[in-house]
Tab-separated table of C-alpha atoms and ligand atoms in Angstrom:
chain	number	residue	atom	x	y	z
A	401	MET	CA	-39.613	-34.171	-7.885
A	402	MET	CA	-36.618	-31.937	-8.463
A	403	THR	CA	-33.603	-31.983	-6.181
A	404	LYS	CA	-32.461	-28.397	-5.898
A	405	ASP	CA	-29.966	-26.421	-3.925
A	406	VAL	CA	-30.978	-23.560	-1.683
A	407	ALA	CA	-29.563	-20.887	-4.000
A	408	GLU	CA	-31.767	-22.153	-6.843
A	409	LEU	CA	-34.852	-22.443	-4.662
A	410	LEU	CA	-34.565	-18.908	-3.337
A	411	LYS	CA	-34.520	-17.659	-6.912
A	412	ALA	CA	-37.318	-19.938	-8.100
A	413	GLU	CA	-40.185	-18.242	-9.870
A	414	ILE	CA	-42.586	-21.157	-9.971
A	415	LEU	CA	-44.268	-21.651	-6.624
A	416	LEU	CA	-46.154	-24.721	-5.433
A	417	GLN	CA	-43.640	-27.088	-6.957
A	418	GLU	CA	-42.706	-30.225	-5.109
A	419	VAL	CA	-39.030	-30.109	-4.241
A	420	HIS	CA	-36.330	-32.115	-2.574
A	421	LEU	CA	-33.394	-30.514	-0.811
A	422	GLN	CA	-30.627	-31.496	1.564
A	423	GLY	CA	-28.496	-29.506	3.921
A	424	TRP	CA	-27.498	-28.798	7.506
A	425	VAL	CA	-29.715	-27.366	10.208
A	426	ARG	CA	-28.541	-23.951	11.330
A	427	THR	CA	-31.328	-23.400	13.863
A	428	PHE	CA	-34.591	-25.024	14.822
A	429	ARG	CA	-37.123	-22.994	16.738
A	430	SER	CA	-40.595	-23.483	18.185
A	431	ASN	CA	-40.461	-27.136	17.084
A	432	ARG	CA	-41.502	-25.814	13.669
A	433	PHE	CA	-39.020	-23.636	11.824
A	434	ILE	CA	-35.777	-25.010	10.449
A	435	ALA	CA	-33.239	-22.577	9.006
A	436	LEU	CA	-31.552	-24.867	6.496
A	437	ASN	CA	-28.251	-24.139	4.785
A	438	ASP	CA	-26.409	-26.164	2.160
A	439	GLY	CA	-23.527	-23.805	1.441
A	440	SER	CA	-24.773	-22.872	-2.019
A	441	THR	CA	-25.532	-19.365	-0.713
A	442	ILE	CA	-25.120	-17.327	2.446
A	443	LYS	CA	-28.907	-17.444	2.839
A	444	ASN	CA	-30.828	-20.111	4.708
A	445	ILE	CA	-34.135	-21.415	3.509
A	446	GLN	CA	-36.926	-21.770	6.024
A	447	CYS	CA	-38.476	-25.218	6.195
A	448	VAL	CA	-41.734	-25.346	8.119
A	449	ILE	CA	-42.451	-28.646	9.851
A	450	ASP	CA	-45.924	-29.988	10.296
A	451	PHE	CA	-45.116	-30.968	13.877
A	452	GLU	CA	-48.383	-32.716	14.590
A	453	ASN	CA	-47.565	-35.245	11.927
A	454	THR	CA	-43.892	-35.562	12.778
A	455	SER	CA	-42.767	-38.035	15.403
A	456	GLU	CA	-41.453	-36.824	18.733
A	457	GLU	CA	-38.263	-38.742	18.066
A	458	THR	CA	-37.624	-37.023	14.726
A	459	LEU	CA	-38.305	-33.584	16.200
A	460	LYS	CA	-35.684	-34.238	18.852
A	461	ARG	CA	-33.114	-35.152	16.255
A	462	ILE	CA	-33.491	-31.852	14.348
A	463	THR	CA	-30.598	-30.086	16.027
A	464	THR	CA	-28.057	-27.491	14.964
A	465	GLY	CA	-25.516	-29.182	12.707
A	466	ALA	CA	-27.622	-32.224	11.766
A	467	ALA	CA	-27.752	-33.216	8.089
A	468	VAL	CA	-31.301	-33.578	6.810
A	469	SER	CA	-33.172	-34.424	3.652
A	470	VAL	CA	-36.431	-32.566	3.133
A	471	LYS	CA	-39.294	-33.093	0.706
A	472	GLY	CA	-42.078	-30.545	0.480
A	473	THR	CA	-43.792	-27.730	-1.364
A	474	LEU	CA	-42.197	-24.409	-2.257
A	475	VAL	CA	-44.601	-21.677	-1.168
A	476	GLU	CA	-44.644	-17.952	-0.654
A	477	SER	CA	-43.433	-17.264	2.853
A	478	GLN	CA	-45.919	-16.338	5.555
A	479	GLY	CA	-43.291	-14.821	7.787
A	480	ARG	CA	-41.048	-11.834	7.310
A	481	GLY	CA	-37.450	-11.933	6.195
A	482	GLN	CA	-37.761	-14.396	3.320
A	483	SER	CA	-39.734	-14.583	0.110
A	484	VAL	CA	-40.251	-18.335	-0.100
A	485	GLU	CA	-40.217	-21.258	2.275
A	486	ILE	CA	-40.726	-25.002	2.188
A	487	GLN	CA	-43.809	-26.659	3.639
A	488	VAL	CA	-42.271	-29.898	4.729
A	489	LYS	CA	-44.082	-33.142	3.900
A	490	GLU	CA	-41.306	-35.516	4.713
A	491	ILE	CA	-38.087	-35.087	6.636
A	492	GLU	CA	-35.323	-37.604	7.048
A	493	ILE	CA	-32.402	-37.169	9.432
A	494	LEU	CA	-29.315	-38.159	7.444
A	495	GLY	CA	-26.761	-37.507	10.138
A	496	ASP	CA	-27.347	-36.554	13.773
A	497	SER	CA	-25.363	-33.877	15.541
A	498	ASN	CA	-25.253	-34.103	19.307
A	499	PRO	CA	-26.023	-30.568	20.507
A	500	ASP	CA	-23.960	-31.048	23.681
A	501	GLU	CA	-20.851	-31.820	21.670
A	502	TYR	CA	-21.166	-29.881	18.401
A	503	PRO	CA	-18.781	-26.905	18.711
A	504	ILE	CA	-20.532	-24.575	16.251
A	505	GLN	CA	-23.492	-23.136	18.112
A	506	PRO	CA	-25.843	-20.511	16.710
A	507	LYS	CA	-24.024	-17.644	18.411
A	508	LYS	CA	-20.927	-15.542	17.764
A	509	HIS	CA	-17.703	-17.523	18.065
A	510	SER	CA	-14.269	-15.947	18.170
A	511	PHE	CA	-12.031	-16.477	15.131
A	512	GLU	CA	-9.421	-18.055	17.419
A	513	PHE	CA	-11.938	-20.679	18.522
A	514	LEU	CA	-12.970	-21.299	14.930
A	515	ARG	CA	-9.336	-21.745	13.853
A	516	GLU	CA	-9.105	-24.579	16.356
A	517	ASN	CA	-12.202	-25.998	14.675
A	518	ALA	CA	-11.104	-25.272	11.134
A	519	HIS	CA	-12.675	-28.522	9.946
A	520	LEU	CA	-16.122	-27.201	10.918
A	521	ARG	CA	-15.783	-23.464	10.463
A	522	VAL	CA	-16.959	-23.476	6.853
A	523	ARG	CA	-20.411	-24.157	8.313
A	524	THR	CA	-20.571	-20.616	9.689
A	525	ASN	CA	-21.837	-17.638	7.710
A	526	THR	CA	-18.541	-15.775	7.775
A	527	PHE	CA	-16.345	-18.650	6.647
A	528	SER	CA	-18.708	-19.953	4.019
A	529	ALA	CA	-18.885	-16.421	2.572
A	530	VAL	CA	-15.094	-16.062	2.635
A	531	MET	CA	-14.515	-19.444	1.005
A	532	ARG	CA	-17.125	-18.921	-1.693
A	533	LEU	CA	-15.466	-15.598	-2.479
A	534	ARG	CA	-12.060	-17.265	-2.530
A	535	SER	CA	-13.358	-19.709	-5.119
A	536	LYS	CA	-14.960	-16.980	-7.248
A	537	LEU	CA	-11.776	-14.936	-7.060
A	538	SER	CA	-9.662	-17.846	-8.354
A	539	PHE	CA	-12.042	-18.138	-11.252
A	540	ALA	CA	-11.785	-14.396	-11.917
A	541	VAL	CA	-7.983	-14.691	-11.942
A	542	HIS	CA	-8.026	-17.399	-14.613
A	543	LYS	CA	-10.754	-15.592	-16.538
A	544	TYR	CA	-8.749	-12.373	-16.690
A	545	PHE	CA	-5.595	-14.002	-17.974
A	546	GLN	CA	-7.285	-16.451	-20.328
A	547	GLU	CA	-9.286	-13.637	-21.913
A	548	ASN	CA	-6.169	-11.518	-22.336
A	549	GLY	CA	-3.974	-13.952	-24.218
A	550	PHE	CA	-2.024	-15.466	-21.308
A	551	TYR	CA	-1.197	-19.169	-20.965
A	552	TYR	CA	-1.405	-20.907	-17.597
A	553	MET	CA	1.956	-22.358	-16.716
A	554	ASN	CA	2.629	-24.726	-13.799
A	555	ALA	CA	5.980	-23.956	-12.276
A	556	PRO	CA	7.590	-26.824	-10.337
A	557	ILE	CA	6.827	-27.030	-6.633
A	558	ILE	CA	10.014	-28.890	-5.831
A	559	THR	CA	12.976	-26.816	-6.869
A	560	GLY	CA	16.680	-27.435	-7.156
A	561	SER	CA	17.710	-23.802	-7.006
A	562	ASP	CA	17.751	-21.789	-3.828
A	563	ALA	CA	18.906	-18.534	-5.392
A	564	GLU	CA	15.772	-16.707	-4.349
A	565	GLY	CA	14.878	-17.999	-0.970
A	566	ALA	CA	18.161	-18.745	0.725
A	567	GLY	CA	17.526	-19.392	4.378
A	568	GLU	CA	13.776	-19.466	4.251
A	569	MET	CA	13.044	-22.645	2.334
A	570	PHE	CA	11.586	-25.985	3.385
A	571	ARG	CA	13.904	-28.843	2.536
A	572	VAL	CA	12.595	-31.776	0.497
A	573	SER	CA	14.413	-35.002	1.293
A	574	THR	CA	13.702	-38.699	1.729
A	575	PHE	CA	16.563	-39.140	4.205
A	576	GLU	CA	15.773	-40.258	7.719
A	577	PRO	CA	16.883	-37.261	9.808
A	578	ASN	CA	19.419	-39.213	11.881
A	579	LYS	CA	20.518	-41.703	9.254
A	580	ALA	CA	21.467	-39.431	6.369
A	581	PRO	CA	24.601	-40.652	4.550
A	582	LYS	CA	27.665	-38.482	5.125
A	583	THR	CA	30.522	-37.435	2.879
A	584	GLU	CA	34.145	-37.958	3.945
A	585	GLU	CA	34.066	-34.442	5.366
A	586	GLY	CA	31.129	-35.410	7.561
A	587	GLU	CA	28.542	-33.326	5.690
A	588	VAL	CA	25.164	-34.774	4.662
A	589	ASP	CA	25.691	-36.388	1.256
A	590	PHE	CA	22.793	-35.097	-0.837
A	591	SER	CA	24.140	-36.806	-3.947
A	592	LYS	CA	22.613	-39.959	-2.421
A	593	ASP	CA	19.266	-38.291	-1.778
A	594	PHE	CA	16.203	-38.823	-3.970
A	595	PHE	CA	17.043	-36.128	-6.518
A	596	GLY	CA	20.795	-36.453	-6.193
A	597	LYS	CA	21.075	-32.899	-4.936
A	598	GLU	CA	19.631	-30.534	-2.353
A	599	THR	CA	16.005	-29.681	-3.097
A	600	ASN	CA	13.421	-27.417	-1.529
A	601	LEU	CA	9.824	-26.318	-1.831
A	602	THR	CA	9.556	-23.317	-4.103
A	603	VAL	CA	9.264	-19.752	-2.759
A	604	SER	CA	8.195	-18.429	-6.164
A	605	GLY	CA	7.632	-19.745	-9.676
A	606	GLN	CA	9.080	-16.634	-11.258
A	607	LEU	CA	12.382	-17.866	-12.638
A	608	GLU	CA	10.738	-20.811	-14.390
A	609	ALA	CA	7.844	-18.608	-15.561
A	610	GLU	CA	10.427	-16.320	-17.176
A	611	THR	CA	11.685	-19.219	-19.277
A	612	TYR	CA	8.148	-19.814	-20.547
A	613	ALA	CA	7.460	-16.118	-21.179
A	614	MET	CA	10.482	-16.190	-23.473
A	615	GLY	CA	8.637	-18.660	-25.705
A	616	LEU	CA	4.917	-18.156	-25.124
A	617	SER	CA	5.213	-14.367	-24.566
A	618	LYS	CA	2.436	-14.095	-21.955
A	619	VAL	CA	2.168	-16.639	-19.154
A	620	TYR	CA	0.960	-16.791	-15.572
A	621	THR	CA	1.386	-19.225	-12.724
A	622	PHE	CA	-1.140	-19.697	-9.944
A	623	GLY	CA	0.064	-22.219	-7.434
A	624	PRO	CA	1.248	-22.880	-3.908
A	625	THR	CA	4.479	-21.380	-2.623
A	626	PHE	CA	6.245	-21.967	0.659
A	627	ARG	CA	8.289	-19.763	2.944
A	628	ALA	CA	9.915	-20.910	6.145
A	629	GLU	CA	10.107	-17.357	7.433
A	630	ASN	CA	9.326	-17.027	11.085
A	631	SER	CA	6.969	-14.099	10.681
A	632	ASN	CA	3.989	-14.383	12.940
A	633	THR	CA	1.980	-11.578	11.395
A	634	THR	CA	-1.590	-11.244	10.151
A	635	ARG	CA	-0.239	-11.120	6.563
A	636	HIS	CA	2.182	-14.061	6.375
A	637	LEU	CA	1.623	-17.773	5.888
A	638	ALA	CA	4.200	-20.526	5.495
A	639	GLU	CA	2.138	-21.955	2.627
A	640	PHE	CA	0.307	-19.540	0.371
A	641	TRP	CA	-0.904	-19.266	-3.211
A	642	MET	CA	0.777	-16.901	-5.560
A	643	ILE	CA	-0.298	-15.488	-8.912
A	644	GLU	CA	2.709	-14.667	-11.101
A	645	PRO	CA	2.224	-13.258	-14.602
A	646	GLU	CA	5.391	-12.947	-16.681
A	647	VAL	CA	5.355	-11.097	-19.987
A	648	ALA	CA	7.876	-10.704	-22.796
A	649	PHE	CA	8.333	-7.333	-24.482
A	650	ILE	CA	6.832	-5.201	-21.707
A	651	ASP	CA	8.766	-2.817	-19.488
A	652	LEU	CA	8.034	-1.581	-15.969
A	653	ASP	CA	5.310	0.817	-17.114
A	654	GLY	CA	3.542	-1.989	-18.939
A	655	ASN	CA	3.951	-4.130	-15.838
A	656	MET	CA	2.324	-1.485	-13.633
A	657	ASP	CA	-0.529	-1.140	-16.130
A	658	LEU	CA	-1.022	-4.911	-16.072
A	659	ALA	CA	-1.052	-5.150	-12.272
A	660	GLU	CA	-3.546	-2.318	-11.961
A	661	ASP	CA	-5.838	-3.561	-14.715
A	662	PHE	CA	-5.735	-7.111	-13.366
A	663	ILE	CA	-6.636	-6.132	-9.801
A	664	LYS	CA	-9.442	-3.825	-10.924
A	665	SER	CA	-10.840	-6.498	-13.178
A	666	VAL	CA	-11.034	-9.213	-10.495
A	667	LEU	CA	-12.558	-6.747	-8.030
A	668	SER	CA	-15.210	-5.764	-10.568
A	669	TYR	CA	-15.925	-9.421	-11.168
A	670	VAL	CA	-16.709	-10.176	-7.536
A	671	LEU	CA	-18.639	-6.922	-7.096
A	672	GLU	CA	-20.881	-8.071	-9.914
A	673	ASN	CA	-21.077	-11.754	-9.108
A	674	CYS	CA	-20.893	-12.154	-5.334
A	675	GLN	CA	-23.326	-9.562	-4.015
A	676	ASP	CA	-24.950	-11.620	-1.250
A	677	ASP	CA	-21.670	-12.693	0.295
A	678	LEU	CA	-20.173	-9.225	-0.023
A	679	GLU	CA	-23.197	-7.621	1.612
A	680	PHE	CA	-22.924	-10.022	4.515
A	681	LEU	CA	-19.187	-9.350	4.906
A	682	ASP	CA	-19.788	-5.630	4.516
A	683	GLN	CA	-22.046	-5.704	7.588
A	684	ARG	CA	-19.594	-7.835	9.512
A	685	PHE	CA	-16.806	-5.417	8.618
A	686	ALA	CA	-18.895	-2.404	9.706
A	687	GLN	CA	-19.592	-4.022	13.076
A	688	GLU	CA	-15.974	-4.830	13.643
A	689	GLU	CA	-14.913	-1.293	12.746
A	690	LYS	CA	-17.335	0.055	15.352
A	691	SER	CA	-15.417	-1.732	18.071
A	692	LYS	CA	-12.163	0.023	17.073
A	693	PRO	CA	-11.001	3.413	18.343
A	694	GLN	CA	-12.145	6.279	16.077
A	695	GLN	CA	-8.727	7.044	14.520
A	696	GLN	CA	-8.192	3.423	13.486
A	697	ARG	CA	-11.528	3.006	11.763
A	698	SER	CA	-11.699	2.594	8.020
A	699	GLU	CA	-13.254	5.648	6.383
A	700	LEU	CA	-15.002	3.491	3.806
A	701	GLY	CA	-17.197	0.433	4.166
A	702	LEU	CA	-15.994	-2.848	2.641
A	703	ILE	CA	-17.989	-2.628	-0.593
A	704	GLU	CA	-17.264	1.092	-0.899
A	705	LYS	CA	-13.580	0.294	-0.554
A	706	LEU	CA	-13.716	-2.324	-3.334
A	707	ARG	CA	-15.601	0.080	-5.601
A	708	PHE	CA	-13.133	2.831	-4.817
A	709	VAL	CA	-10.172	0.673	-5.803
A	710	ALA	CA	-11.910	-0.686	-8.897
A	711	ASP	CA	-12.844	2.807	-10.137
A	712	ASN	CA	-9.850	5.010	-9.309
A	713	ASN	CA	-6.319	5.182	-10.618
A	714	PHE	CA	-3.545	3.880	-8.396
A	715	LYS	CA	-1.020	6.536	-7.473
A	716	ARG	CA	2.438	5.871	-8.959
A	717	VAL	CA	5.293	7.237	-6.892
A	718	SER	CA	9.034	6.632	-7.103
A	719	TYR	CA	10.860	5.306	-4.056
A	720	THR	CA	12.850	8.546	-3.958
A	721	GLU	CA	9.679	10.674	-3.801
A	722	ALA	CA	8.224	8.342	-1.166
A	723	ILE	CA	11.290	8.761	1.028
A	724	GLU	CA	10.916	12.549	0.851
A	725	ILE	CA	7.254	12.315	1.831
A	726	LEU	CA	8.048	9.974	4.707
A	727	ARG	CA	11.015	11.978	5.907
A	728	ASN	CA	8.875	15.097	6.200
A	729	SER	CA	5.829	13.294	7.600
A	730	LYS	CA	4.388	14.077	11.031
A	731	PRO	CA	4.949	10.605	12.512
A	732	ASN	CA	8.600	10.706	11.406
A	733	LYS	CA	9.201	14.148	12.898
A	734	LYS	CA	7.397	13.212	16.101
A	735	LYS	CA	9.404	9.961	16.251
A	736	LYS	CA	6.258	7.868	16.027
A	737	PHE	CA	7.697	5.371	13.528
A	738	GLN	CA	9.360	2.363	15.060
A	739	PHE	CA	11.903	2.604	12.211
A	740	PRO	CA	12.606	6.312	11.607
A	741	ILE	CA	13.314	7.363	8.014
A	742	ASN	CA	16.556	9.292	7.957
A	743	GLU	CA	18.034	8.758	4.568
A	744	TRP	CA	17.638	7.471	1.064
A	745	GLY	CA	18.277	3.750	0.922
A	746	ALA	CA	16.212	2.713	3.912
A	747	ASP	CA	14.040	-0.361	3.449
A	748	LEU	CA	10.387	0.503	3.848
A	749	GLN	CA	8.579	-1.219	6.700
A	750	SER	CA	4.898	-1.926	6.804
A	751	GLU	CA	4.292	1.160	9.019
A	752	HIS	CA	5.725	3.348	6.227
A	753	GLU	CA	3.764	1.625	3.492
A	754	ARG	CA	0.574	2.039	5.475
A	755	TYR	CA	1.266	5.707	6.163
A	756	LEU	CA	1.672	6.383	2.437
A	757	VAL	CA	-1.477	4.496	1.466
A	758	GLU	CA	-3.807	5.218	4.361
A	759	LYS	CA	-2.800	8.681	5.512
A	760	HIS	CA	-0.961	10.440	2.714
A	761	PHE	CA	-2.427	9.322	-0.617
A	762	LYS	CA	-5.591	7.603	0.632
A	763	CYS	CA	-5.606	5.250	-2.363
A	764	PRO	CA	-3.606	2.260	-3.615
A	765	VAL	CA	-0.019	3.247	-4.367
A	766	ILE	CA	2.544	1.747	-6.722
A	767	LEU	CA	6.081	2.471	-5.574
A	768	PHE	CA	8.797	1.986	-8.194
A	769	ASP	CA	12.552	2.366	-8.780
A	770	TYR	CA	13.836	1.060	-5.467
A	771	PRO	CA	17.471	1.055	-4.344
A	772	ALA	CA	19.205	-1.939	-5.925
A	773	ASN	CA	20.633	-3.253	-2.673
A	774	ILE	CA	17.280	-3.856	-1.004
A	775	LYS	CA	15.828	-5.771	-3.968
A	776	ALA	CA	16.428	-9.123	-5.685
A	777	PHE	CA	19.309	-9.811	-8.074
A	778	TYR	CA	17.186	-10.230	-11.195
A	779	MET	CA	15.692	-6.736	-11.261
A	780	ARG	CA	16.816	-4.472	-14.110
A	781	LEU	CA	19.396	-1.862	-13.176
A	782	ASN	CA	18.519	1.740	-14.046
A	783	GLU	CA	20.869	4.168	-15.808
A	784	ASP	CA	21.626	5.830	-12.466
A	785	GLY	CA	23.422	2.648	-11.433
A	786	LYS	CA	21.829	2.610	-7.990
A	787	THR	CA	18.129	1.913	-8.481
A	788	VAL	CA	16.310	-1.004	-10.073
A	789	ARG	CA	13.083	-1.248	-12.051
A	790	ALA	CA	11.127	-2.722	-9.164
A	791	MET	CA	7.542	-2.008	-8.225
A	792	ASP	CA	5.412	-2.806	-5.188
A	793	VAL	CA	1.667	-2.290	-5.098
A	794	LEU	CA	0.532	-1.172	-1.644
A	795	PHE	CA	-3.041	-1.524	-0.437
A	796	PRO	CA	-4.937	0.001	2.468
A	797	GLY	CA	-5.112	-2.341	5.451
A	798	ILE	CA	-2.865	-4.899	3.745
A	799	GLY	CA	0.389	-3.181	2.858
A	800	GLU	CA	2.267	-4.929	0.059
A	801	ILE	CA	-0.040	-6.972	-2.155
A	802	VAL	CA	2.140	-7.150	-5.271
A	803	GLY	CA	5.892	-7.245	-5.728
A	804	GLY	CA	7.288	-7.164	-9.248
A	805	SER	CA	9.885	-5.791	-11.619
A	806	GLN	CA	11.285	-5.465	-15.090
A	807	ARG	CA	13.846	-8.282	-15.266
A	808	GLU	CA	17.512	-7.765	-16.080
A	809	GLU	CA	17.752	-8.945	-19.686
A	810	ARG	CA	21.452	-8.029	-20.234
A	811	TYR	CA	23.759	-11.010	-19.804
A	812	GLU	CA	26.826	-9.127	-18.577
A	813	VAL	CA	24.917	-6.955	-16.134
A	814	LEU	CA	23.153	-10.005	-14.654
A	815	VAL	CA	26.357	-12.013	-14.287
A	816	GLU	CA	28.026	-9.053	-12.621
A	817	LYS	CA	25.157	-8.749	-10.152
A	818	MET	CA	25.166	-12.450	-9.338
A	819	LYS	CA	28.911	-12.370	-8.735
A	820	ALA	CA	28.530	-9.457	-6.345
A	821	LEU	CA	25.903	-11.352	-4.388
A	822	GLY	CA	27.772	-14.668	-4.406
A	823	ILE	CA	25.170	-16.501	-6.504
A	824	GLU	CA	26.813	-19.339	-8.410
A	825	GLU	CA	26.530	-19.124	-12.201
A	826	GLU	CA	26.400	-22.949	-12.461
A	827	GLU	CA	23.347	-22.942	-10.247
A	828	LEU	CA	21.357	-20.733	-12.609
A	829	TRP	CA	22.944	-21.678	-15.947
A	830	TRP	CA	19.514	-22.128	-17.524
A	831	TYR	CA	18.347	-18.727	-16.302
A	832	LEU	CA	21.436	-17.135	-17.811
A	833	ASP	CA	20.801	-18.979	-21.096
A	834	LEU	CA	17.672	-16.836	-21.571
A	835	ARG	CA	19.988	-13.850	-21.787
A	836	LYS	CA	22.212	-15.592	-24.326
A	837	PHE	CA	19.578	-16.790	-26.745
A	838	GLY	CA	17.055	-14.239	-27.949
A	839	THR	CA	16.990	-12.067	-24.878
A	840	ALA	CA	14.345	-9.339	-24.702
A	841	VAL	CA	12.818	-6.845	-22.320
A	842	HIS	CA	10.390	-8.663	-20.028
A	843	SER	CA	8.568	-8.071	-16.768
A	844	GLY	CA	6.295	-9.696	-14.244
A	845	PHE	CA	5.023	-9.667	-10.707
A	846	GLY	CA	3.828	-11.825	-7.842
A	847	LEU	CA	0.536	-11.278	-6.102
A	848	GLY	CA	-0.214	-13.138	-2.879
A	849	PHE	CA	-3.649	-14.624	-3.444
A	850	GLU	CA	-4.535	-14.706	0.262
A	851	ARG	CA	-3.750	-11.004	0.622
A	852	LEU	CA	-6.177	-10.354	-2.227
A	853	VAL	CA	-8.817	-12.515	-0.517
A	854	GLN	CA	-8.164	-10.586	2.707
A	855	PHE	CA	-8.732	-7.311	0.951
A	856	VAL	CA	-11.921	-8.453	-0.728
A	857	THR	CA	-13.447	-10.052	2.365
A	858	GLY	CA	-12.218	-7.520	4.924
A	859	MET	CA	-10.794	-10.307	7.087
A	860	GLY	CA	-8.099	-8.989	9.392
A	861	ASN	CA	-6.057	-12.184	9.702
A	862	ILE	CA	-4.644	-14.110	6.757
A	863	ARG	CA	-5.233	-17.356	8.693
A	864	ASP	CA	-8.946	-16.854	8.116
A	865	VAL	CA	-8.917	-16.719	4.321
A	866	ILE	CA	-7.292	-20.096	3.549
A	867	PRO	CA	-8.974	-23.378	4.540
A	868	TYR	CA	-6.072	-24.782	6.574
A	869	PRO	CA	-3.437	-22.168	7.445
A	870	ARG	CA	0.196	-23.235	7.876
A	871	THR	CA	2.115	-20.958	10.218
A	872	PRO	CA	5.035	-21.413	12.620
A	873	GLN	CA	4.160	-24.131	15.154
A	874	ASN	CA	0.910	-24.919	13.418
A	875	ALA	CA	0.086	-27.586	10.838
A	876	GLU	CA	-3.036	-29.131	12.360
A	877	PHE	CA	-5.533	-30.822	9.988
B	377	LIG	P1	6.488	-9.016	2.585
B	377	LIG	O1	7.453	-7.859	2.604
B	377	LIG	O2	5.076	-8.626	2.875
B	377	LIG	O3	6.960	-10.180	3.386
B	377	LIG	P2	7.744	-9.982	0.214
B	377	LIG	O4	8.516	-8.782	-0.226
B	377	LIG	O5	8.443	-11.066	0.910
B	377	LIG	O6	6.452	-9.507	1.061
B	377	LIG	P3	7.480	-11.039	-2.471
B	377	LIG	O7	8.625	-11.949	-2.311
B	377	LIG	O8	7.591	-9.876	-3.382
B	377	LIG	O9	6.938	-10.561	-1.050
B	377	LIG	O10	6.192	-11.932	-2.897
B	377	LIG	C1	5.167	-11.445	-3.740
B	377	LIG	C2	3.827	-11.357	-3.014
B	377	LIG	O11	3.530	-12.543	-2.302
B	377	LIG	C3	3.763	-10.281	-1.941
B	377	LIG	O12	3.479	-9.046	-2.505
B	377	LIG	C4	2.637	-10.766	-1.067
B	377	LIG	O13	1.376	-10.434	-1.644
B	377	LIG	C5	2.788	-12.263	-1.132
B	377	LIG	N1	3.483	-12.850	0.028
B	377	LIG	C6	4.804	-12.815	0.302
B	377	LIG	N2	5.092	-13.508	1.412
B	377	LIG	C7	3.916	-14.015	1.852
B	377	LIG	C8	3.558	-14.841	2.947
B	377	LIG	N3	4.484	-15.313	3.796
B	377	LIG	N4	2.254	-15.174	3.101
B	377	LIG	C9	1.335	-14.721	2.222
B	377	LIG	N5	1.600	-13.945	1.165
B	377	LIG	C10	2.884	-13.586	0.979
B	378	LIG	MN1	8.561	-11.499	3.013
């Protein structure tokens, strides 16, 4: 007898085979029909119990959430809604689930409730679909880069430089909070700490990835990053996964081409390989949209939206053009923006990004050449002396999904910039070395993996696309 998972059984072409399967009961009705799910697919398989030959005690123990082992015959289904079912010959209860206590009932639960039960929520249709997609998407990310000549590089998670994330980093220390050794001046003496200096969790692997790009030419990181920013939004986590390709010898145009090609490729991959889960989420998305006021509804369904992005060119617009569009836009003139756009130089807020993507261009937008003073120190200065070769990819419903740039490869220009911003040269001596020894044009970007998963699954809150979200005041599980 073959032990098979539900996904395999539902595809099986040979009927009347004796099979063994295991899973969790989703529902049990009429003392006969078990909808069994093992997580291998969104679909349940129906197991039909011969209740006359099953003990009263066993029947009682077949409850929602119970783990069971089933042996029986795979037959064509008598009922509607499924092609095959299992005629059960033998059922064993592996693990009971008390129906009065089990939180996940066969009804609609709110996402808030399920976040409080994050250890059980993967047993629902929505979360199992989201998490299977998350897994497939990670594979698609590696597949894209591996097939295009990139090497996977693991940037350190504990970092000794805080150049990038000043003020929003999590400290790493083995000191007891109240017993940290002090210097003569009364400051905490980090020279006595584990690493002999102040260390933090990384906010980005970029600077280290750059060092590897300058030897391997094409690299990417895909790892956890941490930001102690107190932003309680539906798009920010304190711990999230970031994909950061870094490439030698490409400029900003090449970087934009890479970002666009990469995103389209992973979307095409899931459209081709995750149909069942996407169809389920597409329906969920459509239902949720119905409950929104007309003007806020998405014009496209979830799958349509993914196809649209995979098949159409992103619109490339300079920051300067974007400011003109925003300045003359209806919401700006009618004072509908919380942050009005009055002049060149303003930092774009998410309301502006969403206006450009959702109302004006109605497609993904890549904004480039931002004012130098609202972007990071390492971005390459343009000839105009006031803009840098930065680019952000903006997505409908999400806002910024990618932030990247061509890096400043000129030693003097970089040092000058660091001086102006008060970044110590000693702190980044190794980063500056890249500009001393064989410097070259190079570029890269960071894509927040959870924002990509949000886009693909249509989930409104980033807390619902990572198994255990870390946000301010929340690190349960
Ligand atoms: P935002 O303006 O949305 O906070 P950012 O400018 O801080 O983004 P970058 O530093 O450019 O973002 O990081 C690169 C990418 O990482 C972003 O485009 C986004 O997809 C993702 N990202 C940034 N911060 C977070 C976060 N707190 N949680 C999840 N993803 C994030
Ligand atoms: Mn941010």
